[in-house]
PDB file of C-alpha atoms in Angstrom:
ATOM      1  CA  MET A 175     -14.821 -29.112 -39.828  1.00 55.00           C
ATOM      2  CA  ALA A 176     -13.701 -25.769 -39.328  1.00 65.00           C
ATOM      3  CA  LEU A 177     -12.477 -24.575 -36.037  1.00 74.00           C
ATOM      4  CA  THR A 178     -15.130 -22.364 -34.288  1.00 80.00           C
ATOM      5  CA  TYR A 179     -14.891 -19.261 -32.011  1.00 81.00           C
ATOM      6  CA  GLN A 180     -15.173 -21.472 -28.724  1.00 82.00           C
ATOM      7  CA  ASP A 181     -12.333 -23.995 -30.243  1.00 83.00           C
ATOM      8  CA  GLY A 182     -10.152 -20.925 -30.790  1.00 88.00           C
ATOM      9  CA  ILE A 183     -10.612 -20.152 -27.117  1.00 88.00           C
ATOM     10  CA  ALA A 184      -9.712 -23.504 -26.111  1.00 88.00           C
ATOM     11  CA  ILE A 185      -6.446 -23.566 -28.157  1.00 91.00           C
ATOM     12  CA  LEU A 186      -5.450 -20.228 -26.266  1.00 92.00           C
ATOM     13  CA  GLN A 187      -5.827 -21.865 -23.289  1.00 93.00           C
ATOM     14  CA  LEU A 188      -3.851 -24.909 -24.354  1.00 93.00           C
ATOM     15  CA  ILE A 189      -1.179 -22.633 -25.190  1.00 94.00           C
ATOM     16  CA  ILE A 190      -1.192 -20.550 -22.274  1.00 94.00           C
ATOM     17  CA  PHE A 191      -1.885 -22.708 -19.443  1.00 94.00           C
ATOM     18  CA  PRO A 192       1.228 -25.328 -19.879  1.00 94.00           C
ATOM     19  CA  PHE A 193       3.540 -22.331 -19.150  1.00 94.00           C
ATOM     20  CA  ILE A 194       1.560 -21.764 -15.933  1.00 93.00           C
ATOM     21  CA  LEU A 195       1.833 -25.322 -14.838  1.00 93.00           C
ATOM     22  CA  VAL A 196       5.601 -25.356 -15.436  1.00 94.00           C
ATOM     23  CA  ALA A 197       6.079 -22.257 -13.448  1.00 92.00           C
ATOM     24  CA  SER A 198       3.964 -23.542 -10.547  1.00 91.00           C
ATOM     25  CA  LEU A 199       6.371 -26.803 -10.637  1.00 92.00           C
ATOM     26  CA  PHE A 200       9.297 -24.529 -10.716  1.00 92.00           C
ATOM     27  CA  ILE A 201       8.271 -22.591  -7.616  1.00 90.00           C
ATOM     28  CA  TRP A 202       6.847 -25.537  -5.855  1.00 89.00           C
ATOM     29  CA  LYS A 203      10.195 -27.240  -6.143  1.00 88.00           C
ATOM     30  CA  ARG A 204      12.287 -24.494  -4.486  1.00 87.00           C
ATOM     31  CA  THR A 205       9.817 -23.692  -1.952  1.00 85.00           C
ATOM     32  CA  GLY A 206      10.048 -27.604  -0.862  1.00 83.00           C
ATOM     33  CA  TRP A 207       7.539 -30.221  -2.218  1.00 83.00           C
ATOM     34  CA  ARG A 208       6.325 -31.176   1.332  1.00 83.00           C
ATOM     35  CA  VAL A 209       5.893 -27.659   2.864  1.00 79.00           C
ATOM     36  CA  GLY A 210       5.050 -26.063  -1.042  1.00 80.00           C
ATOM     37  CA  SER A 211       2.205 -28.483  -1.153  1.00 81.00           C
ATOM     38  CA  LYS A 212      -0.300 -26.549   0.336  1.00 78.00           C
ATOM     39  CA  ILE A 213       0.977 -23.527  -1.391  1.00 81.00           C
ATOM     40  CA  TRP A 214       1.586 -23.912  -5.125  1.00 86.00           C
ATOM     41  CA  ARG A 215      -0.380 -27.344  -5.990  1.00 89.00           C
ATOM     42  CA  TYR A 216      -3.394 -25.057  -6.630  1.00 91.00           C
ATOM     43  CA  PRO A 217      -1.941 -23.233  -9.767  1.00 92.00           C
ATOM     44  CA  PHE A 218      -0.612 -26.423 -10.840  1.00 92.00           C
ATOM     45  CA  THR A 219      -4.125 -28.056 -10.388  1.00 91.00           C
ATOM     46  CA  LEU A 220      -5.728 -25.269 -11.937  1.00 92.00           C
ATOM     47  CA  SER A 221      -3.794 -25.677 -15.406  1.00 93.00           C
ATOM     48  CA  LEU A 222      -4.637 -29.239 -15.500  1.00 92.00           C
ATOM     49  CA  ILE A 223      -8.236 -28.467 -15.180  1.00 91.00           C
ATOM     50  CA  ARG A 224      -8.120 -25.741 -17.815  1.00 92.00           C
ATOM     51  CA  LEU A 225      -6.210 -28.228 -20.180  1.00 92.00           C
ATOM     52  CA  ALA A 226      -8.879 -30.910 -19.225  1.00 90.00           C
ATOM     53  CA  GLY A 227     -11.716 -28.487 -20.171  1.00 87.00           C
ATOM     54  CA  SER A 228     -10.072 -27.150 -23.346  1.00 88.00           C
ATOM     55  CA  ILE A 229      -9.310 -30.747 -24.336  1.00 90.00           C
ATOM     56  CA  ALA A 230     -12.787 -31.678 -23.801  1.00 85.00           C
ATOM     57  CA  THR A 231     -13.943 -28.727 -25.958  1.00 84.00           C
ATOM     58  CA  LEU A 232     -12.139 -29.531 -28.829  1.00 85.00           C
ATOM     59  CA  ILE A 233     -13.311 -33.366 -28.544  1.00 84.00           C
ATOM     60  CA  SER A 234     -16.643 -31.928 -28.495  1.00 76.00           C
ATOM     61  CA  ILE A 235     -16.178 -31.049 -32.104  1.00 72.00           C
ATOM     62  CA  ASN A 236     -16.604 -34.348 -33.447  1.00 74.00           C
ATOM     63  CA  ASP A 237     -18.099 -35.939 -30.174  1.00 69.00           C
ATOM     64  CA  ASP A 238     -20.923 -33.505 -28.805  1.00 69.00           C
ATOM     65  CA  THR A 239     -22.364 -35.641 -25.997  1.00 72.00           C
ATOM     66  CA  LYS A 240     -24.049 -34.991 -23.076  1.00 71.00           C
ATOM     67  CA  ASN A 241     -20.987 -36.279 -20.957  1.00 73.00           C
ATOM     68  CA  VAL A 242     -18.443 -34.350 -22.919  1.00 77.00           C
ATOM     69  CA  ARG A 243     -20.544 -31.175 -22.334  1.00 75.00           C
ATOM     70  CA  ILE A 244     -20.703 -31.910 -18.528  1.00 74.00           C
ATOM     71  CA  ALA A 245     -17.285 -32.398 -18.709  1.00 77.00           C
ATOM     72  CA  ILE A 246     -16.734 -29.030 -20.039  1.00 77.00           C
ATOM     73  CA  PHE A 247     -19.229 -27.383 -17.542  1.00 75.00           C
ATOM     74  CA  VAL A 248     -17.617 -29.057 -14.520  1.00 77.00           C
ATOM     75  CA  CYS A 249     -14.044 -27.679 -15.772  1.00 81.00           C
ATOM     76  CA  GLN A 250     -15.327 -24.513 -16.174  1.00 77.00           C
ATOM     77  CA  LEU A 251     -16.776 -24.102 -12.455  1.00 75.00           C
ATOM     78  CA  ILE A 252     -14.298 -26.500 -10.384  1.00 81.00           C
ATOM     79  CA  GLY A 253     -11.408 -24.314 -11.585  1.00 86.00           C
ATOM     80  CA  ILE A 254     -12.412 -21.382  -9.296  1.00 89.00           C
ATOM     81  CA  ALA A 255     -11.624 -23.321  -6.309  1.00 89.00           C
ATOM     82  CA  PRO A 256      -7.958 -23.980  -7.229  1.00 90.00           C
ATOM     83  CA  LEU A 257      -7.824 -20.357  -8.488  1.00 91.00           C
ATOM     84  CA  LEU A 258      -8.737 -18.888  -5.465  1.00 92.00           C
ATOM     85  CA  LEU A 259      -6.723 -21.142  -3.118  1.00 92.00           C
ATOM     86  CA  ALA A 260      -3.585 -20.324  -5.196  1.00 92.00           C
ATOM     87  CA  TYR A 261      -3.525 -16.722  -3.454  1.00 92.00           C
ATOM     88  CA  VAL A 262      -4.216 -18.496  -0.028  1.00 90.00           C
ATOM     89  CA  GLY A 263      -1.124 -20.150  -0.287  1.00 88.00           C
ATOM     90  CA  MET A 264       0.552 -17.020  -1.312  1.00 91.00           C
ATOM     91  CA  LEU A 265      -0.393 -15.698   1.830  1.00 90.00           C
ATOM     92  CA  ARG A 266       0.906 -18.506   3.765  1.00 87.00           C
ATOM     93  CA  LEU A 267       4.416 -17.926   2.233  1.00 88.00           C
ATOM     94  CA  ILE A 268       4.245 -14.297   3.063  1.00 89.00           C
ATOM     95  CA  ASP A 269       3.280 -14.943   6.744  1.00 86.00           C
ATOM     96  CA  LEU A 270       6.379 -16.113   8.259  1.00 80.00           C
ATOM     97  CA  GLU A 271       5.746 -15.476  11.512  1.00 81.00           C
ATOM     98  CA  LYS A 272       2.362 -16.997  11.675  1.00 83.00           C
ATOM     99  CA  LYS A 273       0.184 -13.606  12.217  1.00 85.00           C
ATOM    100  CA  ILE A 274      -2.857 -15.186  10.747  1.00 85.00           C
ATOM    101  CA  PRO A 275      -4.243 -17.517  13.075  1.00 83.00           C
ATOM    102  CA  PRO A 276      -4.655 -20.982  11.872  1.00 81.00           C
ATOM    103  CA  ARG A 277      -8.501 -21.246  11.745  1.00 85.00           C
ATOM    104  CA  PRO A 278      -9.322 -18.197   9.371  1.00 84.00           C
ATOM    105  CA  LEU A 279      -7.065 -19.962   6.663  1.00 85.00           C
ATOM    106  CA  ALA A 280      -8.238 -23.313   7.376  1.00 87.00           C
ATOM    107  CA  LEU A 281     -12.118 -21.944   7.158  1.00 90.00           C
ATOM    108  CA  VAL A 282     -11.122 -20.226   3.640  1.00 91.00           C
ATOM    109  CA  THR A 283      -9.600 -23.491   2.670  1.00 90.00           C
ATOM    110  CA  LEU A 284     -12.835 -25.367   3.554  1.00 92.00           C
ATOM    111  CA  MET A 285     -15.246 -23.126   2.101  1.00 93.00           C
ATOM    112  CA  ALA A 286     -13.704 -23.537  -1.142  1.00 92.00           C
ATOM    113  CA  PHE A 287     -13.553 -27.344  -1.154  1.00 91.00           C
ATOM    114  CA  VAL A 288     -17.405 -27.379  -0.264  1.00 93.00           C
ATOM    115  CA  GLY A 289     -17.980 -24.969  -3.052  1.00 90.00           C
ATOM    116  CA  LEU A 290     -15.812 -27.346  -5.122  1.00 88.00           C
ATOM    117  CA  ILE A 291     -17.881 -30.199  -4.080  1.00 90.00           C
ATOM    118  CA  LEU A 292     -21.193 -28.303  -4.239  1.00 89.00           C
ATOM    119  CA  GLY A 293     -20.500 -27.206  -7.799  1.00 83.00           C
ATOM    120  CA  ILE A 294     -19.286 -30.876  -9.241  1.00 83.00           C
ATOM    121  CA  VAL A 295     -22.451 -32.555  -7.776  1.00 85.00           C
ATOM    122  CA  GLY A 296     -24.865 -29.793  -8.796  1.00 81.00           C
ATOM    123  CA  ILE A 297     -23.424 -29.946 -12.506  1.00 74.00           C
ATOM    124  CA  SER A 298     -23.318 -33.655 -12.807  1.00 73.00           C
ATOM    125  CA  THR A 299     -26.716 -34.015 -11.679  1.00 72.00           C
ATOM    126  CA  ALA A 300     -28.248 -31.261 -13.742  1.00 64.00           C
ATOM    127  CA  ASP A 301     -30.206 -31.749 -17.254  1.00 59.00           C
ATOM    128  CA  THR A 302     -28.339 -30.561 -19.729  1.00 56.00           C
ATOM    129  CA  THR A 303     -31.050 -31.908 -22.339  1.00 55.00           C
ATOM    130  CA  ASN A 304     -32.086 -28.423 -23.223  1.00 57.00           C
ATOM    131  CA  GLY A 305     -28.947 -26.466 -22.243  1.00 57.00           C
ATOM    132  CA  TYR A 306     -27.537 -25.635 -18.845  1.00 60.00           C
ATOM    133  CA  THR A 307     -29.383 -23.766 -15.979  1.00 68.00           C
ATOM    134  CA  PRO A 308     -27.775 -23.456 -12.632  1.00 72.00           C
ATOM    135  CA  GLY A 309     -29.476 -25.419  -9.810  1.00 78.00           C
ATOM    136  CA  THR A 310     -29.578 -24.410  -6.117  1.00 85.00           C
ATOM    137  CA  LEU A 311     -25.990 -26.536  -5.602  1.00 87.00           C
ATOM    138  CA  PRO A 312     -24.124 -24.511  -8.349  1.00 84.00           C
ATOM    139  CA  LYS A 313     -25.560 -20.921  -6.626  1.00 88.00           C
ATOM    140  CA  ALA A 314     -24.448 -21.939  -3.156  1.00 92.00           C
ATOM    141  CA  ALA A 315     -20.925 -23.072  -4.585  1.00 90.00           C
ATOM    142  CA  MET A 316     -20.687 -19.431  -6.326  1.00 91.00           C
ATOM    143  CA  GLY A 317     -21.744 -17.990  -2.770  1.00 93.00           C
ATOM    144  CA  LEU A 318     -18.975 -19.517  -1.154  1.00 94.00           C
ATOM    145  CA  PHE A 319     -16.175 -18.879  -4.138  1.00 94.00           C
ATOM    146  CA  LEU A 320     -17.369 -15.124  -3.371  1.00 94.00           C
ATOM    147  CA  ALA A 321     -17.158 -15.335   0.156  1.00 95.00           C
ATOM    148  CA  VAL A 322     -13.544 -16.970   0.035  1.00 94.00           C
ATOM    149  CA  TYR A 323     -12.421 -13.912  -2.148  1.00 95.00           C
ATOM    150  CA  VAL A 324     -13.508 -11.171   0.190  1.00 95.00           C
ATOM    151  CA  MET A 325     -12.190 -13.236   3.088  1.00 93.00           C
ATOM    152  CA  VAL A 326      -8.897 -13.250   1.077  1.00 93.00           C
ATOM    153  CA  ILE A 327      -8.732  -9.671   0.288  1.00 94.00           C
ATOM    154  CA  LEU A 328      -9.292  -9.112   3.883  1.00 93.00           C
ATOM    155  CA  LEU A 329      -6.449 -10.919   5.174  1.00 92.00           C
ATOM    156  CA  THR A 330      -4.093  -9.491   2.759  1.00 93.00           C
ATOM    157  CA  VAL A 331      -4.891  -6.153   3.798  1.00 93.00           C
ATOM    158  CA  TRP A 332      -4.477  -6.887   7.311  1.00 92.00           C
ATOM    159  CA  LEU A 333      -1.140  -8.940   6.623  1.00 91.00           C
ATOM    160  CA  PHE A 334       0.144  -6.183   5.010  1.00 91.00           C
ATOM    161  CA  TYR A 335      -0.980  -3.860   7.451  1.00 88.00           C
ATOM    162  CA  VAL A 336       0.708  -6.387  10.410  1.00 86.00           C
ATOM    163  CA  HIS A 337       4.096  -6.538   8.362  1.00 82.00           C
ATOM    164  CA  PHE A 338       4.223  -3.160   6.916  1.00 80.00           C
ATOM    165  CA  PHE A 339       7.465  -1.854   8.473  1.00 80.00           C
ATOM    166  CA  SER A 340       9.089  -5.157   8.380  1.00 84.00           C
ATOM    167  CA  LEU A 341       8.598  -6.777   5.003  1.00 88.00           C
ATOM    168  CA  LEU A 342      11.356  -8.513   2.943  1.00 91.00           C
ATOM    169  CA  ARG A 343      11.791  -8.147  -0.954  1.00 92.00           C
ATOM    170  CA  TYR A 344      10.180 -11.366  -1.364  1.00 92.00           C
ATOM    171  CA  GLN A 345       7.260 -10.762   0.684  1.00 92.00           C
ATOM    172  CA  LYS A 346       6.830  -7.240  -1.352  1.00 92.00           C
ATOM    173  CA  LYS A 347       6.528  -9.109  -4.446  1.00 94.00           C
ATOM    174  CA  LEU A 348       4.306 -11.821  -3.252  1.00 94.00           C
ATOM    175  CA  PHE A 349       1.882  -8.903  -2.020  1.00 94.00           C
ATOM    176  CA  LEU A 350       2.383  -7.056  -5.189  1.00 94.00           C
ATOM    177  CA  GLY A 351       1.052 -10.191  -7.099  1.00 94.00           C
ATOM    178  CA  ILE A 352      -1.974 -10.516  -5.080  1.00 95.00           C
ATOM    179  CA  ALA A 353      -2.993  -7.062  -5.278  1.00 95.00           C
ATOM    180  CA  LEU A 354      -2.427  -6.948  -8.845  1.00 95.00           C
ATOM    181  CA  SER A 355      -4.218 -10.075  -9.611  1.00 95.00           C
ATOM    182  CA  ALA A 356      -7.069  -9.024  -7.323  1.00 95.00           C
ATOM    183  CA  PRO A 357      -8.980  -6.720  -9.774  1.00 95.00           C
ATOM    184  CA  PHE A 358      -8.508  -9.419 -12.740  1.00 95.00           C
ATOM    185  CA  LEU A 359      -9.725 -12.006 -10.206  1.00 95.00           C
ATOM    186  CA  LEU A 360     -12.877 -10.272  -9.346  1.00 95.00           C
ATOM    187  CA  VAL A 361     -13.942  -9.684 -12.655  1.00 95.00           C
ATOM    188  CA  ARG A 362     -13.509 -13.414 -13.621  1.00 93.00           C
ATOM    189  CA  LEU A 363     -15.620 -13.846 -10.230  1.00 94.00           C
ATOM    190  CA  ILE A 364     -18.581 -11.556 -11.430  1.00 94.00           C
ATOM    191  CA  TYR A 365     -18.795 -13.183 -14.682  1.00 92.00           C
ATOM    192  CA  SER A 366     -19.526 -16.775 -12.931  1.00 88.00           C
ATOM    193  CA  ALA A 367     -21.724 -15.199 -10.383  1.00 90.00           C
ATOM    194  CA  LEU A 368     -23.856 -13.228 -13.341  1.00 90.00           C
ATOM    195  CA  GLY A 369     -24.299 -16.681 -15.235  1.00 85.00           C
ATOM    196  CA  ASP A 370     -25.452 -18.135 -12.304  1.00 84.00           C
ATOM    197  CA  TYR A 371     -27.659 -15.498 -10.462  1.00 87.00           C
ATOM    198  CA  THR A 372     -29.123 -13.779 -13.472  1.00 85.00           C
ATOM    199  CA  SER A 373     -31.090 -14.850 -16.784  1.00 80.00           C
ATOM    200  CA  ASN A 374     -28.658 -13.148 -18.929  1.00 81.00           C
ATOM    201  CA  GLN A 375     -27.945 -15.227 -21.714  1.00 80.00           C
ATOM    202  CA  THR A 376     -24.655 -13.570 -22.432  1.00 81.00           C
ATOM    203  CA  PHE A 377     -23.331 -15.170 -19.286  1.00 80.00           C
ATOM    204  CA  SER A 378     -24.921 -18.459 -19.656  1.00 75.00           C
ATOM    205  CA  MET A 379     -22.910 -21.543 -20.047  1.00 71.00           C
ATOM    206  CA  ALA A 380     -26.068 -22.723 -22.134  1.00 66.00           C
ATOM    207  CA  SER A 381     -25.090 -20.033 -24.862  1.00 67.00           C
ATOM    208  CA  LEU A 382     -21.619 -21.076 -24.816  1.00 66.00           C
ATOM    209  CA  ALA A 383     -22.760 -24.415 -26.019  1.00 63.00           C
ATOM    210  CA  GLU A 384     -24.624 -22.835 -28.745  1.00 64.00           C
ATOM    211  CA  ASN A 385     -21.376 -20.968 -29.954  1.00 65.00           C
ATOM    212  CA  ASN A 386     -23.490 -17.523 -29.146  1.00 66.00           C
ATOM    213  CA  HIS A 387     -20.677 -14.979 -30.513  1.00 73.00           C
ATOM    214  CA  THR A 388     -21.895 -12.200 -28.011  1.00 75.00           C
ATOM    215  CA  SER A 389     -21.558 -14.783 -25.139  1.00 84.00           C
ATOM    216  CA  LEU A 390     -18.347 -16.385 -26.151  1.00 86.00           C
ATOM    217  CA  THR A 391     -16.707 -12.705 -26.340  1.00 89.00           C
ATOM    218  CA  ALA A 392     -17.781 -12.041 -22.874  1.00 89.00           C
ATOM    219  CA  TYR A 393     -16.521 -15.749 -21.725  1.00 89.00           C
ATOM    220  CA  LEU A 394     -13.039 -14.723 -23.359  1.00 91.00           C
ATOM    221  CA  CYS A 395     -12.858 -11.260 -21.792  1.00 92.00           C
ATOM    222  CA  MET A 396     -14.240 -11.587 -18.393  1.00 91.00           C
ATOM    223  CA  SER A 397     -13.417 -15.191 -17.484  1.00 91.00           C
ATOM    224  CA  VAL A 398     -10.487 -16.472 -19.796  1.00 92.00           C
ATOM    225  CA  LEU A 399      -8.621 -13.653 -20.410  1.00 94.00           C
ATOM    226  CA  GLU A 400      -9.068 -12.299 -16.399  1.00 94.00           C
ATOM    227  CA  GLU A 401      -7.835 -15.797 -15.216  1.00 93.00           C
ATOM    228  CA  ILE A 402      -5.000 -16.068 -17.523  1.00 94.00           C
ATOM    229  CA  ILE A 403      -3.591 -12.486 -16.631  1.00 95.00           C
ATOM    230  CA  SER A 404      -4.174 -13.030 -13.130  1.00 95.00           C
ATOM    231  CA  MET A 405      -2.403 -16.345 -12.992  1.00 94.00           C
ATOM    232  CA  VAL A 406       0.495 -15.103 -15.271  1.00 95.00           C
ATOM    233  CA  LEU A 407       1.309 -12.092 -12.537  1.00 94.00           C
ATOM    234  CA  ALA A 408       1.143 -14.522  -9.570  1.00 93.00           C
ATOM    235  CA  MET A 409       3.696 -16.922 -11.406  1.00 93.00           C
ATOM    236  CA  VAL A 410       5.739 -14.140 -12.260  1.00 94.00           C
ATOM    237  CA  PHE A 411       5.851 -12.523  -8.935  1.00 94.00           C
ATOM    238  CA  GLY A 412       5.995 -16.083  -7.633  1.00 92.00           C
ATOM    239  CA  VAL A 413       9.026 -16.912  -9.668  1.00 92.00           C
ATOM    240  CA  SER A 414      10.620 -13.420  -8.774  1.00 93.00           C
ATOM    241  CA  ALA A 415      10.061 -13.660  -5.262  1.00 92.00           C
ATOM    242  CA  ILE A 416      11.647 -17.020  -4.358  1.00 90.00           C
ATOM    243  CA  LEU A 417      14.655 -16.015  -6.524  1.00 91.00           C
ATOM    244  CA  GLU A 418      15.325 -13.004  -4.180  1.00 91.00           C
ATOM    245  CA  SER A 419      18.110 -13.751  -1.931  1.00 89.00           C
ATOM    246  CA  ASP A 420      16.086 -13.026   1.183  1.00 88.00           C
ATOM    247  CA  PHE A 421      13.866 -15.516   0.564  1.00 87.00           C
ATOM    248  CA  VAL A 422      13.030 -17.757   3.352  1.00 84.00           C
ATOM    249  CA  LYS A 423      11.749 -21.460   2.565  1.00 80.00           C
ATOM    250  CA  PRO A 424       8.968 -22.451   4.715  1.00 76.00           C
ATOM    251  CA  ILE A 425       9.563 -24.904   7.695  1.00 73.00           C
ATOM    252  CA  PRO A 426       7.127 -27.902   7.843  1.00 64.00           C
ATOM    253  CA  GLN A 427       5.131 -27.441  11.062  1.00 59.00           C
ATOM    254  CA  VAL A 428       5.365 -30.236  13.392  1.00 50.00           C
ATOM    255  CA  ASP A 429       2.212 -30.812  15.998  1.00 44.00           C
ATOM    256  CA  PRO A 430       3.528 -29.846  19.095  1.00 44.00           C
ATOM    257  CA  GLU A 431       1.543 -32.638  21.068  1.00 44.00           C
ATOM    258  CA  GLU A 432       3.492 -35.351  18.473  1.00 45.00           C
ATOM    259  CA  LYS A 433       5.741 -37.487  20.382  1.00 50.00           C
ATOM    260  CA  PRO A 434       8.793 -39.296  19.100  1.00 49.00           C
ATOM    261  CA  ASN A 435       8.462 -42.710  19.024  1.00 49.00           C
ATOM    262  CA  ASP A 436      10.090 -44.717  21.785  1.00 45.00           C
ATOM    263  CA  VAL A 437      13.614 -46.517  20.886  1.00 39.00           C
TER     264      VAL A 437
END
C-alpha cells in the first residue's frame, strides 16, 4: 500500500523527535537527574508521545481500528501538556533566586495535568464510529492549556523584568529560547483550539482520519512544524545554556520542616 500524506507527516516526526529526545536527555543529565526531572522530563515525555503517535499512524495503514484511531487522537491532544510544561521547567531553571512564588508554578503545573486527564478521558470515552467530535471534556482541557500558555508568558515577562539587570549568560539564552518559541507555540495552540471550538473541518481530527489534504496541510503547517520548531529552539538554547561557563546547576530543595533521623 502506498504511503499517504498523513503517513509522510508521521515519518517526519519519527525522524525529528528522536533528536529532541536525545537532546533533552543530555540537558537532563547535565542539570542533574533528580533536580532536572522537574524541568527536562517534559520534552523527553513529549518526544515519546509524538513517537508513539507516529507509530500508531503507521500501524493504521494495515490496522485502522477504533483503538488505533483513539491512540492517535489521544497522542495528538496529550502532547500539549508536556509541551507547555517544558517552558515552565525552563522558568524554574532561570529563577535561581526563587523570585517566582511556588504557588503560581504549582498552579500552572496542576492546570496542565488536569487538562491532560480531562483530554484523555474525553477522547477515550468519545464515540469515534462516525469520526471524532470534541466533547465537553476535551474542550475544557483545551481551555486549561490556553490558560497555562497565558500564565507562562506572563511569568516569563515578569521574571525577565525582575532579573533584567542581573542576568547571567545562560539565563539570557533560556529567556531567548522561550521568547523565540512563544509565537510558534501560540500557533500550535490556536490550531487545536480551532479544532475544538469551531466546526471548521480544516482543523478537525475527523478530517485527518479521512486523509483530507487541506486538513493535513493545516495540521502539518500549524501543528507539527510549529511544535517541532518550538521544541528545537528550546533544545538548542537549552544545550547552549548548560554549556555556558556561568551555568548554575539547581540545588534540590529541602523541606525546612524535615528533621534528620535520630541516630
